[in-house]
Short mmCIF file of C-alpha atoms and ligand atoms in Angstrom, two decimals:
data_model
loop_
_atom_site.label_atom_id
_atom_site.label_comp_id
_atom_site.label_asym_id
_atom_site.label_seq_id
_atom_site.Cartn_x
_atom_site.Cartn_y
_atom_site.Cartn_z
CA UNK A 1 0.00 0.00 0.00
CA UNK A 2 1.10 3.51 -0.68
CA UNK A 3 0.01 7.10 -0.83
CA UNK A 4 0.17 8.61 -4.29
CA UNK A 5 0.75 12.33 -4.53
CA UNK A 6 0.66 14.55 -7.60
CA UNK A 7 2.15 18.02 -7.36
CA UNK A 8 1.66 20.52 -10.20
CA UNK A 9 1.53 17.72 -12.75
CA UNK A 10 1.20 18.71 -16.40
CA UNK A 11 1.31 16.83 -19.66
CA UNK A 12 1.32 18.67 -22.95
CA UNK A 13 1.27 16.94 -26.33
CA UNK A 14 2.41 19.80 -28.56
CA UNK A 15 -0.28 22.45 -28.11
CA UNK A 16 -2.72 20.04 -26.42
CA UNK A 17 -2.77 20.48 -22.67
CA UNK A 18 -3.99 16.99 -21.78
CA UNK A 19 -3.24 17.51 -18.07
CA UNK A 20 -2.96 21.12 -17.04
CA UNK A 21 -1.64 21.42 -13.50
CA UNK A 22 -3.04 18.76 -11.18
CA UNK A 23 -2.48 18.58 -7.41
CA UNK A 24 -3.94 15.49 -5.84
CA UNK A 25 -3.35 12.89 -3.13
CA UNK A 26 -4.69 9.34 -2.99
CA UNK A 27 -4.48 8.23 0.63
CA UNK A 28 -3.23 4.82 1.63
CA UNK A 29 -5.96 2.24 0.99
CA UNK A 30 -8.25 4.76 -0.62
CA UNK A 31 -10.49 4.11 -3.64
CA UNK A 32 -10.11 7.29 -5.65
CA UNK A 33 -12.15 7.74 -8.83
CA UNK A 34 -11.13 10.04 -11.68
CA UNK A 35 -14.35 11.12 -13.39
CA UNK A 36 -14.84 13.40 -16.35
CA UNK A 37 -15.98 13.67 -19.97
CA UNK A 38 -14.10 12.15 -22.87
CA UNK A 39 -10.77 13.86 -23.49
CA UNK A 40 -10.52 15.55 -20.07
CA UNK A 41 -7.14 13.91 -19.35
CA UNK A 42 -8.07 11.00 -17.06
CA UNK A 43 -6.16 8.33 -18.95
CA UNK A 44 -3.13 10.55 -19.44
CA UNK A 45 -3.02 11.20 -15.69
CA UNK A 46 -3.27 7.48 -14.93
CA UNK A 47 -0.54 6.65 -17.45
CA UNK A 48 1.78 9.17 -15.80
CA UNK A 49 1.15 7.55 -12.40
CA UNK A 50 1.89 4.15 -13.96
CA UNK A 51 5.11 5.45 -15.52
CA UNK A 52 3.94 4.94 -19.11
CA UNK A 53 4.03 8.67 -19.79
CA UNK A 54 6.49 11.29 -18.51
CA UNK A 55 5.01 14.51 -17.07
CA UNK A 56 5.92 17.73 -18.87
CA UNK A 57 6.17 19.32 -15.42
CA UNK A 58 5.45 18.49 -11.79
CA UNK A 59 6.19 15.62 -9.43
CA UNK A 60 4.64 12.23 -8.82
CA UNK A 61 5.42 10.78 -5.38
CA UNK A 62 4.77 7.37 -3.90
CA UNK A 63 4.97 7.44 -0.11
CA UNK A 64 6.75 10.77 -0.34
CA UNK A 65 9.42 9.55 -2.80
CA UNK A 66 9.56 11.14 -6.24
CA UNK A 67 9.08 8.41 -8.86
CA UNK A 68 9.14 10.52 -12.06
CA UNK A 69 12.32 8.80 -13.22
CA UNK A 70 11.24 5.24 -12.30
CA UNK A 71 10.05 2.83 -15.04
CA UNK A 72 6.64 1.18 -14.57
CA UNK A 73 8.03 -2.08 -13.21
CA UNK A 74 9.97 -0.34 -10.44
CA UNK A 75 6.84 1.50 -9.25
CA UNK A 76 5.00 -1.68 -8.25
CA UNK A 77 1.77 -0.58 -9.80
CA UNK A 78 -0.76 -2.89 -11.41
CA UNK A 79 -2.75 -1.49 -14.28
CA UNK A 80 -5.86 -2.88 -15.98
CA UNK A 81 -7.17 -1.17 -19.09
CA UNK A 82 -10.54 -1.36 -20.76
CA UNK A 83 -9.00 -3.33 -23.60
CA UNK A 84 -7.14 -5.80 -21.41
CA UNK A 85 -5.79 -8.58 -23.60
CA UNK A 86 -5.43 -12.13 -22.37
CA UNK A 87 -3.10 -14.49 -24.22
CA UNK A 88 -5.61 -16.66 -26.14
CA UNK A 89 -3.37 -19.74 -26.48
CA UNK A 90 -2.54 -19.84 -22.75
CA UNK A 91 -4.64 -21.32 -19.95
CA UNK A 92 -6.04 -19.07 -17.24
CA UNK A 93 -3.29 -20.36 -14.93
CA UNK A 94 -0.56 -19.38 -17.39
CA UNK A 95 -2.15 -16.01 -18.07
CA UNK A 96 -2.14 -15.15 -14.37
CA UNK A 97 1.36 -16.62 -13.93
CA UNK A 98 2.79 -14.59 -16.80
CA UNK A 99 4.07 -11.58 -14.80
CA UNK A 100 5.64 -13.95 -12.24
CA UNK A 101 7.45 -15.97 -14.90
CA UNK A 102 8.79 -12.72 -16.27
CA UNK A 103 10.55 -12.11 -12.94
CA UNK A 104 11.60 -15.83 -12.71
CA UNK A 105 9.68 -16.66 -9.56
CA UNK A 106 10.38 -20.23 -8.32
CA UNK A 107 7.69 -22.77 -9.33
CA UNK A 108 6.21 -23.58 -5.94
CA UNK A 109 5.93 -19.95 -4.92
CA UNK A 110 4.49 -19.09 -8.33
CA UNK A 111 1.77 -21.76 -7.96
CA UNK A 112 0.85 -20.42 -4.53
CA UNK A 113 0.58 -16.86 -5.82
CA UNK A 114 -1.56 -17.81 -8.83
CA UNK A 115 -3.89 -19.85 -6.63
CA UNK A 116 -4.14 -16.99 -4.14
CA UNK A 117 -5.06 -14.49 -6.86
CA UNK A 118 -7.50 -16.88 -8.57
CA UNK A 119 -9.23 -17.61 -5.28
CA UNK A 120 -9.51 -13.91 -4.51
CA UNK A 121 -11.39 -13.35 -7.77
CA UNK A 122 -13.47 -16.54 -7.57
CA UNK A 123 -11.91 -18.17 -10.62
CA UNK A 124 -9.92 -20.99 -8.96
CA UNK A 125 -12.10 -23.57 -10.75
CA UNK A 126 -11.29 -22.10 -14.16
CA UNK A 127 -7.49 -22.29 -14.08
CA UNK A 128 -7.20 -24.93 -16.80
CA UNK A 129 -9.54 -23.24 -19.28
CA UNK A 130 -8.55 -21.08 -22.22
CA UNK A 131 -9.87 -17.49 -22.46
CA UNK A 132 -12.29 -18.40 -25.29
CA UNK A 133 -14.02 -20.83 -22.88
CA UNK A 134 -14.84 -18.00 -20.45
CA UNK A 135 -17.63 -15.43 -20.22
CA UNK A 136 -16.80 -11.73 -20.52
CA UNK A 137 -17.03 -11.28 -16.77
CA UNK A 138 -14.75 -14.25 -16.10
CA UNK A 139 -12.17 -12.91 -18.55
CA UNK A 140 -12.33 -9.60 -16.77
CA UNK A 141 -11.56 -11.32 -13.48
CA UNK A 142 -8.61 -13.15 -15.03
CA UNK A 143 -7.21 -9.79 -16.14
CA UNK A 144 -7.66 -8.39 -12.63
CA UNK A 145 -6.06 -11.47 -11.06
CA UNK A 146 -3.10 -11.18 -13.44
CA UNK A 147 -2.66 -7.54 -12.42
CA UNK A 148 -2.87 -8.34 -8.71
CA UNK A 149 -0.60 -11.39 -8.66
CA UNK A 150 2.58 -9.39 -8.21
CA UNK A 151 1.20 -7.81 -5.04
CA UNK A 152 1.31 -4.24 -6.27
CA UNK A 153 1.21 -1.30 -3.88
CA UNK A 154 -1.08 0.70 -6.16
CA UNK A 155 -3.89 -0.53 -8.37
CA UNK A 156 -4.67 1.56 -11.47
CA UNK A 157 -7.84 0.79 -13.39
CA UNK A 158 -8.93 2.46 -16.62
CA UNK A 159 -12.61 1.81 -17.39
CA UNK A 160 -12.11 -1.89 -16.62
CA UNK A 161 -15.83 -2.71 -16.65
CA UNK A 162 -16.95 -0.93 -19.79
CA UNK A 163 -16.84 -4.07 -21.95
CA UNK A 164 -19.34 -5.86 -19.72
CA UNK A 165 -23.10 -5.82 -20.20
CA UNK A 166 -25.23 -3.79 -17.77
CA UNK A 167 -26.14 -6.67 -15.46
CA UNK A 168 -22.61 -8.00 -15.25
CA UNK A 169 -21.28 -4.51 -14.68
CA UNK A 170 -23.38 -4.10 -11.54
CA UNK A 171 -22.11 -7.36 -10.04
CA UNK A 172 -18.51 -6.72 -11.18
CA UNK A 173 -18.68 -3.28 -9.54
CA UNK A 174 -19.83 -4.80 -6.31
CA UNK A 175 -17.14 -7.50 -6.48
CA UNK A 176 -14.34 -5.11 -7.26
CA UNK A 177 -15.31 -2.74 -4.50
CA UNK A 178 -15.58 -5.59 -1.99
CA UNK A 179 -12.20 -6.91 -3.03
CA UNK A 180 -10.56 -3.51 -2.71
CA UNK A 181 -12.03 -3.17 0.79
CA UNK A 182 -10.71 -6.58 1.85
CA UNK A 183 -7.16 -6.08 0.66
CA UNK A 184 -7.11 -2.34 1.29
CA UNK A 185 -4.94 -1.50 -1.71
CA UNK A 186 -4.69 2.14 -2.83
CA UNK A 187 -6.76 2.24 -6.01
CA UNK A 188 -7.15 4.89 -8.68
CA UNK A 189 -10.04 4.19 -11.02
CA UNK A 190 -10.80 6.05 -14.24
CA UNK A 191 -14.33 6.25 -15.56
CA UNK A 192 -16.70 8.57 -17.40
CA UNK A 193 -19.64 6.74 -15.82
CA UNK A 194 -21.02 8.69 -12.89
CA UNK A 195 -22.94 5.70 -11.52
CA UNK A 196 -19.67 3.80 -11.19
CA UNK A 197 -17.97 6.80 -9.65
CA UNK A 198 -20.70 7.55 -7.11
CA UNK A 199 -21.12 3.89 -6.21
CA UNK A 200 -17.48 2.92 -5.84
CA UNK A 201 -15.37 5.92 -4.91
CA UNK A 202 -14.32 6.83 -1.40
CA UNK A 203 -13.64 10.16 -3.05
CA UNK A 204 -14.25 11.39 -6.58
CA UNK A 205 -11.98 13.68 -8.57
CA UNK A 206 -14.10 15.48 -11.17
CA UNK A 207 -11.96 16.63 -14.10
CA UNK A 208 -12.56 18.84 -17.11
CA UNK A 209 -10.12 20.05 -19.76
CA UNK A 210 -7.06 18.76 -17.97
CA UNK A 211 -7.95 20.33 -14.64
CA UNK A 212 -9.42 19.16 -11.38
CA UNK A 213 -12.83 20.76 -10.83
CA UNK A 214 -13.58 19.24 -7.42
CA UNK A 215 -12.39 16.49 -5.09
CA UNK A 216 -14.83 15.11 -2.55
CA UNK A 217 -16.90 12.21 -1.30
CA UNK A 218 -19.70 11.11 -3.64
CA UNK A 219 -22.15 12.94 -1.42
CA UNK A 220 -20.11 16.15 -1.43
CA UNK A 221 -19.69 16.36 -5.19
CA UNK A 222 -23.37 15.53 -5.74
CA UNK A 223 -24.91 17.74 -3.08
CA UNK A 224 -22.38 20.56 -2.93
CA UNK A 225 -20.93 20.89 -6.43
CA UNK A 226 -18.03 23.35 -6.57
CA UNK A 227 -19.20 24.90 -9.83
CA UNK A 228 -21.79 24.66 -12.59
CA UNK A 229 -19.66 22.14 -14.51
CA UNK A 230 -19.76 19.63 -11.64
CA UNK A 231 -23.44 20.45 -10.99
CA UNK A 232 -24.44 19.57 -14.53
CA UNK A 233 -21.94 16.77 -15.17
CA UNK A 234 -23.20 14.75 -12.21
CA UNK A 235 -26.79 13.66 -11.88
CA UNK A 236 -29.16 12.12 -14.36
CA UNK A 237 -30.83 14.32 -15.41
CA UNK A 238 -28.37 17.04 -14.36
CA UNK A 239 -28.97 19.88 -11.90
CA UNK A 240 -31.44 22.53 -13.10
CA UNK A 241 -29.91 26.01 -13.40
CA UNK A 242 -31.94 29.22 -13.32
CA UNK A 243 -30.26 32.42 -14.44
CA UNK A 244 -31.55 35.43 -12.48
CA UNK A 245 -29.82 38.50 -13.92
CA UNK A 246 -31.29 40.94 -11.39
CA UNK A 247 -30.25 38.81 -8.45
CA UNK A 248 -26.78 38.38 -9.96
CA UNK A 249 -26.86 34.69 -9.25
CA UNK A 250 -27.50 31.32 -10.83
CA UNK A 251 -29.83 29.16 -8.76
CA UNK A 252 -29.39 25.39 -8.97
CA UNK A 253 -31.57 22.54 -7.75
CA UNK A 254 -31.71 18.84 -8.50
CA UNK A 255 -34.72 17.44 -10.43
CA UNK A 256 -35.61 15.14 -7.52
CA UNK A 257 -35.99 18.17 -5.22
CA UNK A 258 -38.40 19.93 -7.59
CA UNK A 259 -41.80 18.49 -6.74
CA UNK A 260 -45.46 19.58 -6.74
CA UNK A 261 -45.94 22.13 -3.98
CA UNK A 262 -48.75 20.18 -2.36
CA UNK A 263 -46.37 17.23 -1.96
CA UNK A 264 -43.56 19.39 -0.55
CA UNK A 265 -45.99 21.08 1.85
CA UNK A 266 -46.53 17.76 3.61
CA UNK A 267 -42.89 17.64 4.77
CA UNK A 268 -41.88 21.29 4.87
CA UNK A 269 -43.12 24.52 6.39
CA UNK A 270 -44.30 27.07 3.82
CA UNK A 271 -41.44 29.40 4.80
CA UNK A 272 -38.86 26.71 3.99
CA UNK A 273 -40.07 26.29 0.40
CA UNK A 274 -39.26 28.22 -2.74
CA UNK A 275 -42.05 27.99 -5.29
CA UNK A 276 -42.01 28.38 -9.06
CA UNK A 277 -44.79 28.26 -11.67
CA UNK A 278 -43.85 25.21 -13.73
CA UNK A 279 -45.24 24.77 -17.23
CA UNK A 280 -45.15 21.07 -18.01
CA UNK A 281 -44.55 20.19 -21.64
CA UNK A 282 -43.94 16.46 -21.64
CA UNK A 283 -43.99 13.57 -19.19
CA UNK A 284 -41.54 10.72 -19.65
CA UNK A 285 -42.13 7.35 -18.03
CA UNK A 286 -38.95 5.71 -16.72
CA UNK A 287 -40.19 2.81 -14.66
CA UNK A 288 -39.31 3.80 -11.11
CA UNK A 289 -39.51 7.52 -11.88
CA UNK A 290 -41.26 9.99 -14.13
CA UNK A 291 -39.48 12.96 -15.68
CA UNK A 292 -41.48 16.12 -16.29
CA UNK A 293 -39.95 18.38 -18.93
CA UNK A 294 -41.08 21.98 -18.86
CA UNK A 295 -40.19 25.61 -18.31
CA UNK A 296 -40.23 28.21 -15.60
CA UNK A 297 -41.27 31.59 -16.85
CA UNK A 298 -40.96 34.94 -15.14
CA UNK A 299 -39.79 38.49 -15.79
CA UNK A 300 -36.79 37.89 -13.51
CA UNK A 301 -35.49 35.05 -15.59
CA UNK A 302 -33.15 35.55 -18.48
CA UNK A 303 -35.39 33.50 -20.72
CA UNK A 304 -37.84 30.66 -20.46
CA UNK A 305 -35.66 28.21 -18.64
CA UNK A 306 -35.91 24.52 -19.47
CA UNK A 307 -36.38 22.58 -16.25
CA UNK A 308 -36.79 18.91 -15.40
CA UNK A 309 -38.63 17.51 -12.40
CA UNK A 310 -38.07 13.90 -11.32
CA UNK A 311 -40.97 12.33 -9.47
CA UNK A 312 -41.08 8.84 -7.98
CA UNK A 313 -43.60 6.80 -9.94
CA UNK A 314 -45.88 6.53 -6.91
CA UNK A 315 -46.22 10.34 -6.62
CA UNK A 316 -49.17 12.04 -8.36
CA UNK A 317 -47.98 14.29 -11.20
CA UNK A 318 -50.51 17.01 -10.31
CA UNK A 319 -49.96 18.96 -13.56
CA UNK A 320 -50.64 17.59 -17.02
CA UNK A 321 -48.83 18.45 -20.26
CA UNK A 322 -49.62 22.03 -21.33
CA UNK A 323 -50.65 23.08 -17.83
CA UNK A 324 -48.93 25.34 -15.31
CA UNK A 325 -48.78 24.46 -11.63
CA UNK A 326 -46.84 25.39 -8.52
CA UNK A 327 -43.70 23.30 -7.96
CA UNK A 328 -41.44 23.86 -4.97
CA UNK A 329 -37.88 23.22 -3.80
CA UNK A 330 -36.85 23.13 -0.12
CA UNK A 331 -34.70 26.18 0.59
CA UNK A 332 -31.80 24.04 1.86
CA UNK A 333 -31.70 22.09 -1.42
CA UNK A 334 -30.83 25.23 -3.42
CA UNK A 335 -27.27 25.87 -4.66
CA UNK A 336 -26.02 29.27 -5.76
CA UNK A 337 -23.39 30.01 -8.40
CA UNK A 338 -21.60 33.12 -9.60
CA UNK A 339 -22.99 33.90 -13.10
CA UNK A 340 -19.56 35.04 -14.35
CA UNK A 341 -17.23 32.33 -13.06
CA UNK A 342 -19.70 29.50 -12.47
CA UNK A 343 -18.16 28.96 -9.02
CA UNK A 344 -20.42 28.07 -6.13
CA UNK A 345 -21.20 30.84 -3.65
CA UNK A 346 -22.57 30.29 -0.16
CA UNK A 347 -25.40 32.79 -0.46
CA UNK A 348 -26.87 34.90 -3.27
CA UNK A 349 -25.62 38.52 -3.30
CA UNK A 350 -29.20 39.73 -2.83
CA UNK A 351 -31.59 37.96 -0.48
CA UNK A 352 -34.08 35.64 -2.13
CA UNK A 353 -36.85 37.76 -0.64
CA UNK A 354 -35.92 40.43 -3.19
CA UNK A 355 -37.15 38.03 -5.84
CA UNK A 356 -40.26 37.12 -3.91
CA UNK A 357 -38.92 33.59 -3.73
CA UNK A 358 -38.56 33.29 0.00
CA UNK A 359 -42.27 33.81 0.52
CA UNK A 360 -43.05 31.11 -1.94
CA UNK A 361 -44.28 33.46 -4.64
CA UNK A 362 -43.43 33.06 -8.31
CA UNK A 363 -40.31 34.99 -9.39
CA UNK A 364 -40.96 38.55 -10.39
CA UNK A 365 -44.22 39.01 -8.51
CA UNK A 366 -42.84 40.17 -5.17
CA UNK A 367 -40.15 42.23 -3.50
CA UNK A 368 -38.54 45.40 -4.72
P1 ATP B 401 -11.50 9.18 -22.71
O1 ATP B 401 -12.52 9.07 -21.64
O2 ATP B 401 -12.09 9.50 -24.06
O3 ATP B 401 -10.53 8.05 -22.74
P2 ATP B 401 -9.61 10.85 -21.26
O4 ATP B 401 -10.22 11.75 -20.26
O5 ATP B 401 -8.99 9.61 -20.75
O6 ATP B 401 -10.65 10.54 -22.40
P3 ATP B 401 -7.04 11.41 -22.43
O7 ATP B 401 -6.97 10.13 -23.19
O8 ATP B 401 -6.19 11.54 -21.23
O9 ATP B 401 -8.54 11.74 -22.06
O10 ATP B 401 -6.72 12.59 -23.45
C1 ATP B 401 -6.65 13.95 -23.05
C2 ATP B 401 -6.35 14.83 -24.25
O11 ATP B 401 -5.02 14.61 -24.68
C3 ATP B 401 -7.23 14.58 -25.45
O12 ATP B 401 -7.49 15.83 -26.06
C4 ATP B 401 -6.38 13.71 -26.34
O13 ATP B 401 -6.73 13.89 -27.69
C5 ATP B 401 -4.99 14.20 -26.04
N1 ATP B 401 -3.96 13.14 -26.16
C6 ATP B 401 -3.89 12.00 -25.42
N2 ATP B 401 -2.82 11.27 -25.77
C7 ATP B 401 -2.19 11.95 -26.77
C8 ATP B 401 -1.00 11.74 -27.57
N3 ATP B 401 -0.26 10.67 -27.38
N4 ATP B 401 -0.70 12.67 -28.48
C9 ATP B 401 -1.44 13.78 -28.65
N5 ATP B 401 -2.55 14.06 -27.94
C10 ATP B 401 -2.93 13.16 -27.01
#
C-alpha cells in the first residue's frame, strides 16, 4: 500500500494540454475515482502515475518519494485497461502466472501466488480453461487477477468494466469494490460513468479540460458541487440552473428536489419552500420515476428556462402536459453560483426575498 501524490503535474502533447496542473493525493488504501468527460485527461493522468508517460512538469510521489524517473516495473503498480488482452493460447493459470514468470519466480511460490489471486477473484475452478471458454465477466476477473498477482502497492484501473453488459457490470462493480475493501490497496479508477464513480469511490476527482474541478466524497460532489460544470456533469438528469440577472446569481436545484408544492408542503413549512410556476410540456415514463420536462417563466429570468422535475412513480404528477402548476424546492436544497465564473457561492448577493422567492411566490411578482 502507498500514498500517491501529484504536485503541479502537467502533460502537454504539442499544443494540447492533456493535463494542465493537477495537485492530488490518494491516501493509503483509498479508492479514488477520476471522473470526467471524454478527453478531459483522465487516462493521461493514470498513465503518468503508472510510468507509461512522462510529465511535462510536476512531481509524482509514492509514499513521499519522487518516482518521475522510475520505469513502470519499479513502481509496483498494477494497471488494468478497458481493452485488457489475455493471451488466447494460454490457460487461465498461465495467463495469471505470466508476470511472475517474467521475474523468474520459483515454481512452488508461483503456484501459490496464482492460486491466491485466482481464489480472490473466484476463478480458482477455471485455471485450466482457455480465455475463449470463459464469459466476458470471467475474462475480466482473469485480467484483474493477473494484475494483482505481483502484489502491487497501487492498483490503477482504466474503465475496466466498460466491456461488460449492464447486469454484469453491476455485479462486477460490487465484487471489485468488496475486493478492494478486503485487501485495502490504494486504487485509482478512471471512468466517465457517474454511476460507477458515485457507487465505488471513497472520493471522486471530477476533471474537465485537464484540470481538477472538485475532489470530494460522492455525497459532497453531488450535493455541494463546486461549480456549474460539476453540478451539470453529475446527476441524471443534471442539476437545473436558473439564471436570475437581477439577483446576480445562478440558482441550482436537482430534479428530484423539484416536486409539486402540495407534496412538498406535507414535509416542509411554507417558509422553507421556494415555489415556481412550472409549465409542463412532456412527461416521460422511466419505470421507477417519471421525468417532467417543462419551463419556468418569469420576468426575472433571463429566458424561459428549461427545467426537469423527477418524481417517484408513486407520486401524483398534479400537472398535465400544457398546464402550469406550482412546484417547490426546499430552501436548503438550493445551490447558488456566480454567473460570471460559475463557481459556487454560499449565499446569493441579494436575499431571495428580493425576488419574492422566500415567501413562496413566483419569481418577479414580489419584492422590490
Ligand atoms: P476518454 O474518456 O475518451 O478516454 P480521457 O479523459 O482519458 O478521455 P485522455 O486520453 O487523457 O482523455 O486525453 C486527453 C487529451 O489529450 C485529449 O485531447 C487527447 O486527444 C490528447 N492526447 C492523449 N494522448 C495523446 C497523444 N499521445 N498525443 C497527442 N494528444 C494526445
